[in-house]
Amino acid sequence: MKSPIAIALAALIAGGCTATQKSQEPQPGVALFDTFRYEGNDSIYAICPLADSASYHNPILPGWYSDPSVCTNGEGDYFLVTSTFCYYPGVPIFHSTDMVNWRQIGHVLNRESQLDNFPGQHISGGIFAPAISYNPANKTYYMITTNVGAGNFFVKTTDPFGGQWSDPVYLPEVQGIDPAFFFDEDGKAYIVNNDDAPDGKPEYSGHRTVRVVEFDTATDKCVGERRIVVNKGWRPQDKPIWCEGPHIYRINGEYYLMTAEGGTGDWHSEVIYRGKSPFGPFTPYEKNPILTQRNLDRNRPNPVTCAGHADLIQTTEGDWMAVFLACRPNGQGFENLGRETFLLPVEWTEDGWPVINPDMQPVAMNPRREGAVRGDDATFGNFAVTDYFDSTALDQRWMTLRSAADSLYSLSSTPGYLALKCTDETACGKGTPAFVARRLQHHNFNCSTEMTFLPDSTSQAGLLIFKDEKHQYFFGRALDAEGHDILFVDKVSPDGVSTIATAEIPSGNNAVALKISSDGLTYDFTASTDGGNNEIKVAAGIDARHTSTAEAGGFTGTTVGPYAIRAER
């Protein structure tokens, strides 16, 4: 740790907020961030402790890791990917050897040649529902997904650990969203996905179909007719909506088709069908859904909601497991965590149907995985993460909006600091601002940093809590209209930008420690410039619902991180 901030961080961890003078002199229009710390402390993990070393907490990837998909190479390696929408880089990829301990090994889409049309898209556009598959016939991994601004495409690699994934191969004949590959035992390949109603004439809102087409791995092209295998959903007479996120599996000589239904909100569910070929005909399980939480009391303690969008995997031991998304609202029915990744064992009925939560019981929060041993660096539960910005590249937990933003930040111009340039592009627009973001992963959290920055009349910098273009809180430093050096909290809403609170900074302080804390219901914004002896409470009890999905809508969770703009107050 760099010595100038040692005292500051010690106080931050203890609950205070400090800043010390920096040896690094600030540059005009540049904010320097030293040592960002995120710490989560949700009470649920104390209320429901793990029973033994083979137990794990759900969600296995807390915070906004939505639309999980999983595959295995059959040799003990498991790979998992999730959606990123308009964040860059795209599609984080995780590796595990036991389905419990996961380690991020990179991003599938990490070059702008793979993501070149995000500018102009709303944050919930971009990359939808990636699906990862392994083809043993050519020992190749495929990730197929929807780019809302361009269509369906796939990338591939033979080395998910260190190799580069290919540039996108677009599939103009595969319309709709949520494609997934299925590689059959005979070497044939298929793509299944969600598409419009027959002839583009829906009978009701949400009327969709599931379609299948054969795919030639030698030419990377679809062949033959795309056929409708599901129209509407498993009970067409009930007018089901959004039969999406489909996957096909071959199990014991039969073909299983699994889809989500009900949209991605509280009515979300997972249903299963069975047939004799990848093209069906498919017969639905009479006791569908095989996963949902929609039947449960909304007022139950520590609820899990919105469960669905699942993927099945057979382990090397021969058992089956499912990854899926779900949400954890707080006691007031909202959250800033987005849709998270959960893991449960799959049970099989006597007549051969897989069930993820039998009898639609509450999702188990502390399951066991026999034979797995929870490691010290688990991705779940309460944890703290500190980034000293002492590498030549950003830690892979950080993201930017819509592009790499390489020209807007630097880790080398001021070693040991993240340097952000104040720019005209703001997070309210649909371009790439100087904003480096990470996911919120706990209801109860605090995050802190020390910022060295001397604002002028047209520059502002600090920490941004971001849900989308119209739902944000900016905790920053600037000069007000009278030239006073101030801290402020701005609220970005559909009505524009409004200032919630301000506090003047004592003169002669280049550095200021900023801290954001939350109990899941509200945010507190505090700062210090003098080693913690004079904590500045800029704003407290600020409504956290404003940046939640319940308030803002959309598909992403809430993120937070350093932010710098060129703007007058």
Coordinates of C-alpha atoms in Angstrom, one line a residue:
M1 CA 0.0 0.0 0.0
K2 CA 1.2 3.5 -0.7
S3 CA 2.1 5.2 2.5
P4 CA 0.3 8.5 2.0
I5 CA -3.1 6.7 2.1
A6 CA -2.4 4.2 4.8
I7 CA -3.9 6.3 7.6
A8 CA -6.9 7.2 5.4
L9 CA -7.8 3.7 4.5
A10 CA -7.4 2.5 8.1
A11 CA -10.0 5.0 9.1
L12 CA -12.3 4.3 6.2
I13 CA -12.4 0.6 7.0
A14 CA -13.2 1.5 10.6
G15 CA -16.1 3.6 9.5
G16 CA -14.5 7.0 9.3
C17 CA -13.5 9.0 6.2
T18 CA -10.1 10.6 5.8
A19 CA -7.8 12.2 3.3
T20 CA -4.1 13.2 3.5
Q21 CA -2.1 15.5 1.3
K22 CA -0.6 13.7 -1.7
S23 CA 2.8 13.9 -3.1
Q24 CA 1.3 13.8 -6.5
E25 CA 0.3 17.3 -7.7
P26 CA -3.0 17.5 -9.5
Q27 CA -3.1 18.4 -13.2
P28 CA -5.6 20.7 -14.7
G29 CA -8.7 18.9 -15.8
V30 CA -7.5 15.5 -14.4
A31 CA -8.8 13.7 -11.3
L32 CA -6.5 11.2 -9.6
F33 CA -8.0 8.3 -7.7
D34 CA -5.9 6.4 -5.2
T35 CA -7.0 3.1 -3.8
F36 CA -10.7 2.2 -4.3
R37 CA -12.2 0.0 -1.6
Y38 CA -15.5 -1.9 -1.8
E39 CA -16.9 -3.7 1.2
G40 CA -20.1 -5.7 1.6
N41 CA -21.8 -6.6 4.8
D42 CA -25.3 -8.1 4.3
S43 CA -26.9 -9.5 7.4
I44 CA -28.4 -12.5 5.6
Y45 CA -25.0 -14.2 5.6
A46 CA -24.9 -14.0 9.4
I47 CA -28.5 -15.0 9.8
C48 CA -28.0 -18.0 7.5
P49 CA -24.4 -19.1 8.0
L50 CA -22.9 -21.9 6.0
A51 CA -23.1 -25.3 7.7
D52 CA -19.8 -26.7 6.5
S53 CA -17.0 -26.4 3.9
A54 CA -19.2 -28.0 1.2
S55 CA -21.9 -25.4 1.6
Y56 CA -22.1 -22.3 -0.5
H57 CA -24.2 -19.1 -0.5
N58 CA -26.7 -18.2 -3.2
P59 CA -26.3 -16.2 -5.3
I60 CA -22.9 -17.6 -6.3
L61 CA -22.3 -14.4 -8.3
P62 CA -23.9 -11.6 -6.3
G63 CA -24.8 -8.3 -7.9
W64 CA -25.7 -7.8 -11.5
Y65 CA -24.6 -11.0 -13.3
S66 CA -27.7 -11.8 -15.3
D67 CA -28.7 -14.4 -17.9
P68 CA -26.1 -17.0 -16.9
S69 CA -25.1 -19.8 -19.2
V70 CA -22.7 -22.7 -18.4
C71 CA -20.8 -25.4 -20.3
T72 CA -18.2 -28.0 -19.7
N73 CA -15.5 -29.7 -21.8
G74 CA -16.2 -33.0 -20.1
E75 CA -12.7 -33.0 -18.5
G76 CA -13.6 -31.2 -15.2
D77 CA -13.6 -27.6 -16.5
Y78 CA -16.7 -25.5 -16.3
F79 CA -17.2 -22.1 -17.9
L80 CA -19.9 -19.5 -17.1
V81 CA -20.9 -16.3 -18.9
T82 CA -23.4 -13.5 -18.2
S83 CA -24.9 -10.5 -19.9
T84 CA -23.3 -7.0 -20.0
F85 CA -25.6 -5.0 -22.2
C86 CA -23.8 -1.7 -23.1
Y87 CA -20.9 -2.1 -20.7
Y88 CA -17.4 -2.7 -22.0
P89 CA -15.7 -5.2 -22.0
G90 CA -18.5 -7.6 -22.8
V91 CA -19.5 -10.9 -21.3
P92 CA -17.4 -11.9 -18.3
I93 CA -16.2 -15.5 -18.3
F94 CA -15.7 -17.5 -15.2
H95 CA -14.0 -20.9 -14.7
S96 CA -14.6 -23.5 -12.1
T97 CA -13.6 -27.1 -11.5
D98 CA -16.3 -27.9 -8.9
M99 CA -19.3 -25.5 -9.8
V100 CA -18.9 -23.8 -6.5
N101 CA -15.6 -21.9 -6.6
W102 CA -15.6 -19.6 -9.6
R103 CA -12.8 -17.4 -10.8
Q104 CA -13.1 -14.8 -13.6
I105 CA -10.6 -15.5 -16.3
G106 CA -11.4 -12.5 -18.6
H107 CA -14.1 -11.3 -20.9
V108 CA -15.2 -12.9 -24.1
L109 CA -15.8 -9.6 -25.9
N110 CA -12.7 -7.5 -25.1
R111 CA -11.9 -5.8 -28.4
E112 CA -13.8 -2.9 -30.0
S113 CA -13.8 -4.9 -33.3
Q114 CA -16.2 -7.2 -31.4
L115 CA -18.3 -4.4 -30.0
D116 CA -18.3 -1.5 -32.4
N117 CA -21.9 -0.1 -32.4
F118 CA -22.7 0.6 -28.8
P119 CA -22.7 4.5 -29.0
G120 CA -26.2 5.7 -29.2
Q121 CA -27.7 2.7 -27.5
H122 CA -29.5 2.9 -24.1
I123 CA -27.6 1.1 -21.3
S124 CA -30.1 -1.8 -21.5
G125 CA -29.3 -2.3 -25.2
G126 CA -26.2 -4.0 -26.4
I127 CA -25.4 -7.6 -25.5
F128 CA -28.3 -9.8 -24.4
A129 CA -28.2 -13.4 -23.0
P130 CA -24.9 -14.9 -24.0
A131 CA -24.9 -18.7 -24.3
I132 CA -21.7 -20.6 -24.0
S133 CA -21.3 -24.2 -25.5
Y134 CA -18.5 -26.6 -26.1
N135 CA -18.3 -28.7 -29.3
P136 CA -16.3 -31.9 -28.6
A137 CA -16.3 -32.7 -32.4
N138 CA -13.9 -29.8 -33.1
K139 CA -12.8 -29.0 -29.5
T140 CA -14.1 -25.5 -29.8
Y141 CA -15.9 -23.2 -27.5
Y142 CA -18.7 -21.0 -28.9
M143 CA -20.4 -18.0 -27.4
I144 CA -23.5 -16.9 -29.2
T145 CA -25.6 -13.8 -28.3
T146 CA -27.7 -10.9 -29.4
N147 CA -26.3 -7.5 -30.0
V148 CA -29.5 -5.4 -30.0
G149 CA -28.0 -2.9 -32.4
A150 CA -26.7 -5.3 -34.9
G151 CA -28.3 -8.8 -34.6
N152 CA -27.3 -12.3 -33.5
F153 CA -23.7 -13.4 -33.7
F154 CA -21.2 -15.9 -32.3
V155 CA -17.5 -15.9 -31.5
K156 CA -15.3 -19.0 -30.8
T157 CA -12.0 -20.1 -29.4
T158 CA -10.1 -23.3 -28.7
D159 CA -8.5 -21.7 -25.6
P160 CA -10.9 -19.9 -23.2
F161 CA -8.1 -19.3 -20.7
G162 CA -5.6 -17.3 -22.7
G163 CA -6.7 -17.3 -26.3
Q164 CA -8.5 -14.5 -28.1
W165 CA -12.1 -15.2 -29.1
S166 CA -12.7 -14.6 -32.8
D167 CA -14.3 -11.5 -34.3
P168 CA -18.1 -11.8 -34.5
V169 CA -19.7 -14.0 -37.1
Y170 CA -23.2 -12.5 -37.7
L171 CA -26.2 -14.7 -38.5
P172 CA -28.7 -12.6 -40.4
E173 CA -31.0 -15.5 -41.0
V174 CA -31.4 -16.0 -37.2
Q175 CA -33.9 -13.3 -36.3
G176 CA -35.1 -12.6 -32.8
I177 CA -33.0 -12.8 -29.6
D178 CA -31.4 -15.3 -27.1
P179 CA -29.8 -17.8 -29.5
A180 CA -28.0 -20.9 -28.1
F181 CA -26.0 -23.7 -29.8
F182 CA -26.7 -27.3 -29.4
F183 CA -24.1 -29.8 -30.5
D184 CA -25.5 -33.3 -30.9
E185 CA -23.7 -36.6 -30.3
D186 CA -23.6 -37.3 -34.1
G187 CA -21.6 -34.2 -34.8
K188 CA -24.5 -32.1 -36.1
A189 CA -25.1 -28.6 -34.7
Y190 CA -28.2 -26.5 -34.2
I191 CA -29.2 -23.0 -33.1
V192 CA -32.3 -22.5 -31.0
N193 CA -33.7 -19.0 -30.2
N194 CA -36.6 -16.8 -29.4
D195 CA -38.4 -15.1 -32.3
D196 CA -41.5 -13.3 -33.4
A197 CA -44.9 -14.8 -33.6
P198 CA -45.7 -16.8 -36.7
D199 CA -45.8 -14.5 -39.8
G200 CA -45.0 -11.6 -37.5
K201 CA -48.6 -11.4 -36.3
P202 CA -48.8 -11.8 -32.5
E203 CA -52.2 -12.6 -31.1
Y204 CA -51.3 -10.7 -27.9
S205 CA -48.4 -8.7 -26.3
G206 CA -45.6 -11.1 -25.5
H207 CA -46.7 -13.8 -28.1
R208 CA -43.4 -15.3 -29.2
T209 CA -42.0 -18.5 -30.7
V210 CA -39.0 -20.8 -30.3
R211 CA -37.3 -21.7 -33.5
V212 CA -34.5 -24.2 -34.4
V213 CA -32.2 -24.3 -37.4
E214 CA -29.3 -26.6 -38.3
F215 CA -25.8 -25.1 -38.3
D216 CA -22.7 -26.2 -40.3
T217 CA -19.6 -25.9 -38.2
A218 CA -17.4 -26.2 -41.3
T219 CA -18.7 -23.2 -43.0
D220 CA -20.1 -21.3 -39.9
K221 CA -23.4 -21.0 -41.7
C222 CA -27.0 -22.0 -41.0
V223 CA -28.4 -24.7 -43.4
G224 CA -32.0 -25.6 -44.1
E225 CA -35.2 -24.3 -42.8
R226 CA -35.8 -22.6 -39.5
R227 CA -38.7 -24.4 -37.9
I228 CA -41.0 -23.3 -35.1
V229 CA -40.9 -25.8 -32.3
V230 CA -42.8 -23.8 -29.6
N231 CA -45.6 -21.3 -30.3
K232 CA -46.6 -19.1 -27.4
G233 CA -45.5 -21.4 -24.6
W234 CA -46.2 -24.6 -22.7
R235 CA -49.9 -23.7 -22.1
P236 CA -50.9 -21.8 -25.2
Q237 CA -54.5 -21.4 -24.0
D238 CA -53.1 -19.2 -21.1
K239 CA -51.4 -16.8 -23.5
P240 CA -47.9 -17.2 -22.0
I241 CA -45.5 -14.4 -22.7
W242 CA -41.8 -14.3 -23.7
C243 CA -40.8 -18.0 -24.2
E244 CA -37.1 -16.9 -24.2
G245 CA -33.6 -18.0 -23.3
P246 CA -34.1 -21.5 -24.9
H247 CA -31.6 -24.4 -24.6
I248 CA -31.6 -27.9 -26.0
Y249 CA -30.0 -30.9 -24.3
R250 CA -29.7 -34.6 -25.3
I251 CA -30.2 -36.8 -22.2
N252 CA -30.5 -40.6 -22.3
G253 CA -31.4 -40.5 -26.0
E254 CA -34.1 -37.9 -25.7
Y255 CA -34.1 -34.2 -26.5
Y256 CA -35.1 -31.7 -23.9
L257 CA -36.0 -28.1 -24.7
M258 CA -36.0 -25.6 -21.8
T259 CA -37.2 -22.0 -22.0
A260 CA -38.0 -19.2 -19.6
E261 CA -41.5 -17.7 -19.6
G262 CA -43.4 -14.8 -18.0
G263 CA -40.9 -12.0 -18.7
T264 CA -37.9 -11.3 -16.5
G265 CA -39.9 -9.8 -13.6
D266 CA -41.9 -11.3 -10.7
W267 CA -43.7 -13.7 -13.0
H268 CA -40.5 -15.2 -14.4
S269 CA -40.3 -19.0 -14.6
E270 CA -38.6 -21.9 -16.4
V271 CA -40.4 -24.7 -18.3
I272 CA -39.3 -27.9 -19.9
Y273 CA -40.3 -30.0 -23.0
R274 CA -39.2 -33.4 -24.3
G275 CA -39.0 -34.8 -27.8
K276 CA -37.4 -37.3 -30.2
S277 CA -35.3 -34.9 -32.3
P278 CA -33.9 -31.3 -32.1
F279 CA -36.9 -30.2 -34.2
G280 CA -39.4 -31.9 -31.9
P281 CA -42.3 -32.3 -31.8
F282 CA -41.9 -31.3 -28.1
T283 CA -44.2 -32.3 -25.3
P284 CA -44.3 -30.1 -22.2
Y285 CA -43.9 -31.4 -18.7
E286 CA -47.4 -31.4 -17.2
K287 CA -46.1 -30.0 -13.9
N288 CA -44.3 -27.0 -15.3
P289 CA -42.8 -24.7 -14.3
I290 CA -39.7 -26.5 -13.0
L291 CA -38.4 -23.2 -11.5
T292 CA -40.3 -20.1 -10.3
Q293 CA -40.8 -18.0 -7.1
R294 CA -44.0 -16.3 -8.3
N295 CA -46.3 -18.4 -6.1
L296 CA -44.7 -17.3 -2.9
D297 CA -45.8 -14.7 -0.4
R298 CA -44.2 -11.4 -1.4
N299 CA -43.9 -10.3 2.2
R300 CA -41.8 -13.3 3.3
P301 CA -38.5 -12.4 4.9
N302 CA -35.4 -12.4 2.7
P303 CA -37.3 -13.2 -0.5
V304 CA -35.8 -14.3 -3.8
T305 CA -37.8 -13.2 -6.8
C306 CA -37.8 -13.3 -10.6
A307 CA -36.2 -16.7 -10.8
G308 CA -35.7 -18.1 -14.3
H309 CA -33.5 -18.0 -17.4
A310 CA -31.7 -21.2 -16.5
D311 CA -29.1 -23.4 -18.0
L312 CA -28.5 -27.1 -17.1
I313 CA -25.1 -28.8 -16.8
Q314 CA -24.1 -32.4 -16.1
T315 CA -21.0 -32.6 -13.9
T316 CA -18.1 -35.0 -14.2
E317 CA -19.6 -36.9 -11.3
G318 CA -22.8 -37.5 -13.3
D319 CA -25.2 -35.3 -11.4
W320 CA -27.0 -32.3 -12.8
M321 CA -27.0 -28.7 -11.7
A322 CA -28.7 -25.5 -12.9
V323 CA -27.5 -21.9 -13.0
F324 CA -30.2 -19.2 -13.3
L325 CA -30.9 -15.6 -12.5
A326 CA -33.0 -14.2 -9.7
C327 CA -33.3 -11.0 -7.6
R328 CA -33.1 -10.3 -3.9
P329 CA -35.3 -7.3 -3.1
N330 CA -35.0 -5.6 0.3
G331 CA -37.8 -5.2 2.8
Q332 CA -39.4 -2.4 0.7
G333 CA -39.5 -4.5 -2.5
F334 CA -36.6 -3.0 -4.5
E335 CA -32.9 -3.6 -4.9
N336 CA -29.8 -2.1 -6.6
L337 CA -28.2 -5.4 -7.2
G338 CA -29.9 -6.3 -10.5
R339 CA -30.4 -9.9 -11.5
E340 CA -27.9 -12.2 -9.9
T341 CA -26.5 -15.7 -10.7
F342 CA -27.8 -18.6 -8.5
L343 CA -26.9 -22.3 -8.5
L344 CA -29.0 -25.3 -7.4
P345 CA -28.9 -29.1 -7.9
V346 CA -31.4 -30.6 -10.3
E347 CA -33.7 -33.4 -9.2
W348 CA -35.1 -35.9 -11.6
T349 CA -38.6 -37.3 -11.4
E350 CA -39.3 -41.0 -11.8
D351 CA -40.6 -40.4 -15.3
G352 CA -37.5 -38.5 -16.4
W353 CA -38.1 -34.8 -16.0
P354 CA -35.5 -32.4 -14.5
V355 CA -36.8 -30.1 -11.7
I356 CA -34.8 -27.2 -10.2
N357 CA -37.0 -26.2 -7.2
P358 CA -39.4 -29.1 -6.5
D359 CA -42.9 -28.0 -5.5
M360 CA -41.9 -24.4 -6.2
Q361 CA -40.4 -24.0 -2.8
P362 CA -38.2 -21.0 -1.9
V363 CA -34.8 -21.0 -3.5
A364 CA -32.3 -22.5 -1.1
M365 CA -29.8 -19.8 0.1
N366 CA -27.3 -22.2 1.5
P367 CA -27.2 -25.4 -0.6
R368 CA -24.5 -28.1 -0.4
R369 CA -22.3 -29.5 -3.2
E370 CA -21.0 -32.8 -2.1
G371 CA -17.3 -33.1 -2.7
A372 CA -16.7 -29.4 -3.3
V373 CA -14.6 -27.4 -0.8
R374 CA -15.3 -23.7 -0.5
G375 CA -12.1 -21.8 -1.2
D376 CA -10.8 -18.6 0.5
D377 CA -11.6 -16.4 -2.5
A378 CA -15.3 -17.3 -2.9
T379 CA -17.3 -15.0 -5.1
F380 CA -20.3 -15.2 -2.7
G381 CA -21.1 -13.9 0.8
N382 CA -19.7 -10.8 2.4
F383 CA -16.2 -9.7 1.2
A384 CA -14.0 -6.7 0.7
V385 CA -12.0 -5.8 -2.4
T386 CA -9.3 -3.1 -2.6
D387 CA -7.8 -1.9 -5.8
Y388 CA -4.6 0.1 -5.5
F389 CA -4.4 1.0 -9.2
D390 CA -0.9 -0.2 -9.2
S391 CA -1.2 -2.4 -12.3
T392 CA -0.8 -1.4 -16.0
A393 CA -4.4 -2.5 -16.8
L394 CA -7.7 -2.2 -15.0
D395 CA -8.8 -5.0 -12.8
Q396 CA -11.3 -7.1 -14.7
R397 CA -14.1 -6.1 -12.3
W398 CA -14.1 -2.6 -13.8
M399 CA -16.2 -1.6 -16.8
T400 CA -16.7 1.5 -18.9
L401 CA -19.8 2.5 -20.9
R402 CA -20.1 1.5 -24.6
S403 CA -16.4 1.5 -25.5
A404 CA -12.9 0.9 -24.0
A405 CA -12.5 4.6 -23.0
D406 CA -8.7 4.2 -23.3
S407 CA -8.3 7.9 -24.1
L408 CA -10.2 9.0 -21.0
Y409 CA -8.3 7.2 -18.2
S410 CA -4.7 6.2 -17.5
L411 CA -2.9 4.0 -15.1
S412 CA 0.6 4.8 -16.4
S413 CA 0.6 8.6 -16.6
T414 CA 0.6 8.7 -12.8
P415 CA 1.7 5.3 -11.5
G416 CA -0.3 4.2 -8.5
Y417 CA -3.4 6.2 -9.5
L418 CA -6.3 6.0 -11.8
A419 CA -6.2 9.3 -13.8
L420 CA -9.5 10.4 -15.3
K421 CA -9.8 13.3 -17.8
C422 CA -12.7 15.6 -17.4
T423 CA -14.7 15.4 -20.6
D424 CA -17.8 16.9 -22.1
E425 CA -19.5 13.5 -22.4
T426 CA -21.6 12.7 -19.4
A427 CA -23.3 9.6 -18.1
C428 CA -26.6 11.2 -19.0
G429 CA -25.8 10.7 -22.7
K430 CA -25.3 7.7 -24.9
G431 CA -21.6 8.0 -25.5
T432 CA -18.6 7.0 -23.5
P433 CA -18.0 9.3 -20.4
A434 CA -15.0 9.2 -18.2
F435 CA -16.6 6.7 -15.8
V436 CA -15.0 3.5 -14.5
A437 CA -17.6 1.4 -12.9
R438 CA -18.0 -1.8 -10.8
R439 CA -21.2 -3.6 -9.8
L440 CA -22.9 -3.2 -6.4
Q441 CA -23.0 -6.7 -4.9
H442 CA -24.6 -6.1 -1.5
H443 CA -27.5 -4.2 0.0
N444 CA -25.3 -3.1 2.8
F445 CA -22.0 -1.8 1.5
N446 CA -19.6 1.0 1.6
C447 CA -17.1 2.1 -1.1
S448 CA -14.4 4.7 -0.7
T449 CA -11.5 6.4 -2.5
E450 CA -9.1 9.3 -2.2
M451 CA -9.3 11.8 -5.0
T452 CA -6.7 14.4 -5.7
F453 CA -8.3 17.1 -7.8
L454 CA -8.4 20.8 -8.1
P455 CA -11.5 21.9 -10.0
D456 CA -11.8 24.9 -12.2
S457 CA -15.0 26.6 -13.2
T458 CA -15.8 23.9 -15.8
S459 CA -14.6 20.6 -14.2
Q460 CA -16.2 18.2 -11.7
A461 CA -15.0 14.8 -10.4
G462 CA -15.9 12.2 -7.8
L463 CA -17.9 9.0 -7.5
L464 CA -21.0 8.2 -9.5
I465 CA -23.8 5.8 -8.6
F466 CA -25.3 4.8 -12.0
K467 CA -28.4 2.8 -13.0
D468 CA -29.0 4.4 -16.4
E469 CA -28.9 7.7 -18.2
K470 CA -31.7 9.2 -16.1
H471 CA -31.2 7.5 -12.7
Q472 CA -27.9 8.5 -11.0
Y473 CA -26.3 10.1 -7.9
F474 CA -23.1 12.1 -8.4
F475 CA -20.9 12.7 -5.3
G476 CA -18.3 15.1 -6.5
R477 CA -16.0 18.1 -6.1
A478 CA -16.4 21.3 -8.1
L479 CA -16.4 25.1 -7.9
D480 CA -19.8 26.7 -7.4
A481 CA -21.0 29.8 -9.3
E482 CA -19.2 32.0 -6.7
G483 CA -16.0 30.2 -7.0
H484 CA -16.2 28.3 -3.7
D485 CA -14.5 24.8 -3.6
I486 CA -17.4 22.5 -2.7
L487 CA -18.5 18.9 -2.3
F488 CA -21.9 18.2 -3.7
V489 CA -24.4 15.4 -4.3
D490 CA -26.4 15.7 -7.5
K491 CA -29.4 13.6 -8.4
V492 CA -30.0 12.8 -12.1
S493 CA -33.6 12.0 -12.8
P494 CA -36.0 12.1 -15.8
D495 CA -36.6 15.7 -14.8
G496 CA -32.9 16.7 -15.1
V497 CA -30.1 17.3 -12.7
S498 CA -30.8 18.7 -9.2
T499 CA -28.5 19.4 -6.3
I500 CA -29.4 17.6 -3.1
A501 CA -26.6 18.9 -0.8
T502 CA -23.4 20.9 -0.8
A503 CA -20.5 21.4 1.7
E504 CA -17.6 23.8 1.4
I505 CA -14.1 22.3 1.4
P506 CA -11.5 24.0 3.6
S507 CA -8.9 25.8 1.4
G508 CA -5.5 24.2 0.7
N509 CA -6.7 20.7 0.3
N510 CA -5.8 19.0 -2.9
A511 CA -7.0 15.6 -1.7
V512 CA -10.4 14.5 -0.4
A513 CA -11.5 11.1 0.8
L514 CA -15.0 10.2 -0.5
K515 CA -17.2 7.5 0.9
I516 CA -20.6 6.2 -0.1
S517 CA -22.5 3.9 2.3
S518 CA -25.8 2.1 2.0
D519 CA -28.1 0.0 4.1
G520 CA -30.0 -1.1 0.9
L521 CA -32.7 1.5 1.5
T522 CA -30.7 4.8 1.5
Y523 CA -27.3 6.2 0.6
D524 CA -25.0 8.3 2.8
F525 CA -22.3 10.5 1.3
T526 CA -19.4 11.5 3.6
A527 CA -15.9 13.0 3.0
S528 CA -12.9 14.3 4.9
T529 CA -9.8 16.4 4.1
D530 CA -7.9 16.2 7.3
G531 CA -7.1 12.7 8.4
G532 CA -10.6 12.0 9.7
N533 CA -10.7 14.6 12.5
N534 CA -13.3 16.6 10.5
E535 CA -15.7 14.3 8.7
I536 CA -18.0 16.1 6.4
K537 CA -21.5 14.6 6.2
V538 CA -22.5 15.9 2.8
A539 CA -25.9 14.0 2.6
A540 CA -27.5 11.2 4.5
G541 CA -30.6 9.1 4.1
I542 CA -30.9 9.6 0.4
D543 CA -33.4 7.4 -1.3
A544 CA -31.7 4.3 -2.9
R545 CA -34.9 3.3 -4.7
H546 CA -34.2 6.0 -7.3
T547 CA -31.4 3.9 -8.8
S548 CA -33.2 0.6 -8.5
T549 CA -34.8 -1.5 -11.2
A550 CA -38.2 -1.1 -9.5
E551 CA -37.9 2.7 -10.2
A552 CA -35.8 2.9 -13.3
G553 CA -36.7 -0.4 -15.1
G554 CA -34.1 -1.8 -17.5
F555 CA -32.0 -5.0 -17.4
T556 CA -28.8 -3.9 -15.6
G557 CA -28.0 -3.5 -12.0
T558 CA -26.5 -0.4 -10.3
T559 CA -22.8 0.4 -10.6
V560 CA -20.5 2.8 -8.9
G561 CA -17.1 4.2 -9.6
P562 CA -14.8 7.2 -10.4
Y563 CA -16.3 9.8 -12.7
A564 CA -15.1 13.1 -14.2
I565 CA -16.9 15.6 -16.4
R566 CA -16.3 19.0 -18.0
A567 CA -19.3 21.1 -17.0
E568 CA -20.2 24.3 -15.1
R569 CA -22.4 24.3 -12.0

